[in-house]
mmCIF file of C-alpha atoms and ligand atoms in Angstrom:
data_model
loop_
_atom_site.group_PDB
_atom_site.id
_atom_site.type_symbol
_atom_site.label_atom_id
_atom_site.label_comp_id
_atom_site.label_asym_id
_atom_site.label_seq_id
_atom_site.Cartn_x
_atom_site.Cartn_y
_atom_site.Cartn_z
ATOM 1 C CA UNK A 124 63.063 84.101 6.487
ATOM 2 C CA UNK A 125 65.372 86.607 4.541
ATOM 3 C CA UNK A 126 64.055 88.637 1.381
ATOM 4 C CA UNK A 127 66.118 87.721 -1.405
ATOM 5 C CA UNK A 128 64.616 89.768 -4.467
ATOM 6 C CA UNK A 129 62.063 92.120 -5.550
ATOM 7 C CA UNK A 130 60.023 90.780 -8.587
ATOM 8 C CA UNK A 131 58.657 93.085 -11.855
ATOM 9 C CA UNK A 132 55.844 90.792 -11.696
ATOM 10 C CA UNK A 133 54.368 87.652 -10.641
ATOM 11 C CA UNK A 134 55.220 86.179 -13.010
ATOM 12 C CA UNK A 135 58.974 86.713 -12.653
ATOM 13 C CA UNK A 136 58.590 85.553 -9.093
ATOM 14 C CA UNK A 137 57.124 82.049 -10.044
ATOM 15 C CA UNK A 138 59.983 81.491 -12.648
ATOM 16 C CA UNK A 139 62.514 82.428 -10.223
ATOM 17 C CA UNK A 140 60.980 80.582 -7.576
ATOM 18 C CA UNK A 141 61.272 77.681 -9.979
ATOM 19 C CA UNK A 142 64.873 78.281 -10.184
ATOM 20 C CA UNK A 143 65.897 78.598 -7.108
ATOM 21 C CA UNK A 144 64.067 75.361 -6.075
ATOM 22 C CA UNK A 145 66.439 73.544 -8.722
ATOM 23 C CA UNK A 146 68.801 74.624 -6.576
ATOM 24 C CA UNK A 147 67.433 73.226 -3.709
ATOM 25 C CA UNK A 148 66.947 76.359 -2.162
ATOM 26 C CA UNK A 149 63.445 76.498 -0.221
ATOM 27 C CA UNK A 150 61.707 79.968 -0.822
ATOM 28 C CA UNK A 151 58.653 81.525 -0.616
ATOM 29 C CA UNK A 152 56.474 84.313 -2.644
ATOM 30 C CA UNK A 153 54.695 87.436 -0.590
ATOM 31 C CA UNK A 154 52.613 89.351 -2.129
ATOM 32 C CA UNK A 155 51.623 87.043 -4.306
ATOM 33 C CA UNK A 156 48.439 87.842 -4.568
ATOM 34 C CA UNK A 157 48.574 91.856 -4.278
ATOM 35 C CA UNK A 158 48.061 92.449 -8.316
ATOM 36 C CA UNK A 159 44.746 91.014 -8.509
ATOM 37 C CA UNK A 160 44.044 88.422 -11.052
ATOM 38 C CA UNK A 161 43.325 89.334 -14.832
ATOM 39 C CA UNK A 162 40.768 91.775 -15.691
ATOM 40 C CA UNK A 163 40.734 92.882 -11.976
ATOM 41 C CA UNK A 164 41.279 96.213 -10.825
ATOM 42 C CA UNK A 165 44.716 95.507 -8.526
ATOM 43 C CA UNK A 166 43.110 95.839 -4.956
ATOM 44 C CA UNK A 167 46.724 97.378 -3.896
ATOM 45 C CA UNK A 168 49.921 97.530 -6.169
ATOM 46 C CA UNK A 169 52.779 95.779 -4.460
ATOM 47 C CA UNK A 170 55.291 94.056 -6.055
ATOM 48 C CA UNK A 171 55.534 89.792 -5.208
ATOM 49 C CA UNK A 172 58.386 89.268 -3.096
ATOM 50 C CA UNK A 173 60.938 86.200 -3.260
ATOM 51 C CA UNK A 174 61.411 85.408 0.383
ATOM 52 C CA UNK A 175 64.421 82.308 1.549
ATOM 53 C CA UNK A 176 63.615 79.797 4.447
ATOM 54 C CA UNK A 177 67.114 79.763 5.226
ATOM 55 C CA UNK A 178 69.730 82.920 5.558
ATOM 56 C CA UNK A 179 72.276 80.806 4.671
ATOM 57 C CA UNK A 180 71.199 80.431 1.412
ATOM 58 C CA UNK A 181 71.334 84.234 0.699
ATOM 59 C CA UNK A 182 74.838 84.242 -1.271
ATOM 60 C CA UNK A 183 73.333 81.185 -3.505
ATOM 61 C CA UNK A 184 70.174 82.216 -4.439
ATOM 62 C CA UNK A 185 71.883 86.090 -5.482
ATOM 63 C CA UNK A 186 73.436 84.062 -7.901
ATOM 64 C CA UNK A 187 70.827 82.268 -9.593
ATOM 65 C CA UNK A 188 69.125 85.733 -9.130
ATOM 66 C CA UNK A 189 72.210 87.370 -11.136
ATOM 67 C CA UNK A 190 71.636 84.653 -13.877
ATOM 68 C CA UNK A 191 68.109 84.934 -13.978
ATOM 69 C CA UNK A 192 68.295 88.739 -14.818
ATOM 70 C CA UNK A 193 70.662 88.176 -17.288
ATOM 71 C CA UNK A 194 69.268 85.428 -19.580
ATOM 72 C CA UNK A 195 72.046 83.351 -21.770
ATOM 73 C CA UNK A 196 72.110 85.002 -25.581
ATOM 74 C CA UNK A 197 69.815 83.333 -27.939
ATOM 75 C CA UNK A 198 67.324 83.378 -24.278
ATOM 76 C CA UNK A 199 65.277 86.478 -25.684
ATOM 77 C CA UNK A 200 62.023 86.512 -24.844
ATOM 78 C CA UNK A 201 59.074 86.464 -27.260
ATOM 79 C CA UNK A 202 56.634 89.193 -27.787
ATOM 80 C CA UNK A 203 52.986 88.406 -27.792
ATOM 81 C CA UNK A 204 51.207 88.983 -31.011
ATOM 82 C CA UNK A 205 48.253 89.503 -29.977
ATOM 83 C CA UNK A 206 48.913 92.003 -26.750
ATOM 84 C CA UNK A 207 52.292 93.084 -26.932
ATOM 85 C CA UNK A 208 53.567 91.479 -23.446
ATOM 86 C CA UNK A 209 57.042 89.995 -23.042
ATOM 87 C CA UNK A 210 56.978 86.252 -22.453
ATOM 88 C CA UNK A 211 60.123 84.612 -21.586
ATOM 89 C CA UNK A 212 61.908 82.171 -23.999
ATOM 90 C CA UNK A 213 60.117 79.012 -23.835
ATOM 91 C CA UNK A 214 56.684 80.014 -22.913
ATOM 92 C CA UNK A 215 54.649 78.563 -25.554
ATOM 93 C CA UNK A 216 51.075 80.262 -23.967
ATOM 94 C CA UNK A 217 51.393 84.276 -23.506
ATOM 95 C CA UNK A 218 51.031 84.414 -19.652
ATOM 96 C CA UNK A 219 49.029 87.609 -20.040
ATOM 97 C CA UNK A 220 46.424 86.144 -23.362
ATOM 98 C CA UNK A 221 46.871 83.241 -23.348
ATOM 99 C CA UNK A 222 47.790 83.538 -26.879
ATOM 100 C CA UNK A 223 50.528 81.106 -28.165
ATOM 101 C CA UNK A 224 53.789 82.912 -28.685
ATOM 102 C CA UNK A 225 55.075 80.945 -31.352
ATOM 103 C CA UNK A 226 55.870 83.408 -34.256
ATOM 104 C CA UNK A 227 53.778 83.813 -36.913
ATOM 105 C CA UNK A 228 50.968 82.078 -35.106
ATOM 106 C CA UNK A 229 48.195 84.098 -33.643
HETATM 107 ZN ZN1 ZN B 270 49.377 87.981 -25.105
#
């Protein structure tokens, strides 16, 4: 096992985990539950960690790391309406409310 990134949040971890798994590159996330769940007081702040099975993979999953970090234009992500948190472009259902994140609709 070889860390390969440092996530913002869970959230970010589970998306790139997703990614790198497209690329066929086994991984795993620590920490994953450090943060608590929602409406929990975070039992100790660490941040979730993206960890690779393999070494080898290393090189490969920095670049789908590279790419995740800096989205396509036209990716940007959408602002809940109803509390303000950053959901990434496609997320239909705020990750944090629950709230859809389709514009105009609260
Ligand atoms: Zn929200």
């Amino acid at each position: 096992m070889i860390k390969a990134y440092t996530a913002a949040s869970l959230q970010d971890a589970h998306i790139l985990l997703g990614l790198l798994c497209a690329e066929g590159i086994a991984a795993h996330i620590l920490n994953a539950n450090a943060q608590g769940g929602l409406g929990e007081i975070p039992f100790m702040h660490a941040y979730p960690e993206i960890w690779l099975v393999h070494p080898r993979d290393l090189s490969r999953a920095r670049r789908v790391v590279e790419a995740f970090e800096r989205p396509p234009a036209g990716a940007e992500p959408m602002r809940c309406a109803r509390c303000g948190e950053d959901n990434p472009a496609g997320f239909e259902i705020c990750w944090s409310c629950q709230a859809p994140t389709v514009p105009g609709c609260r």
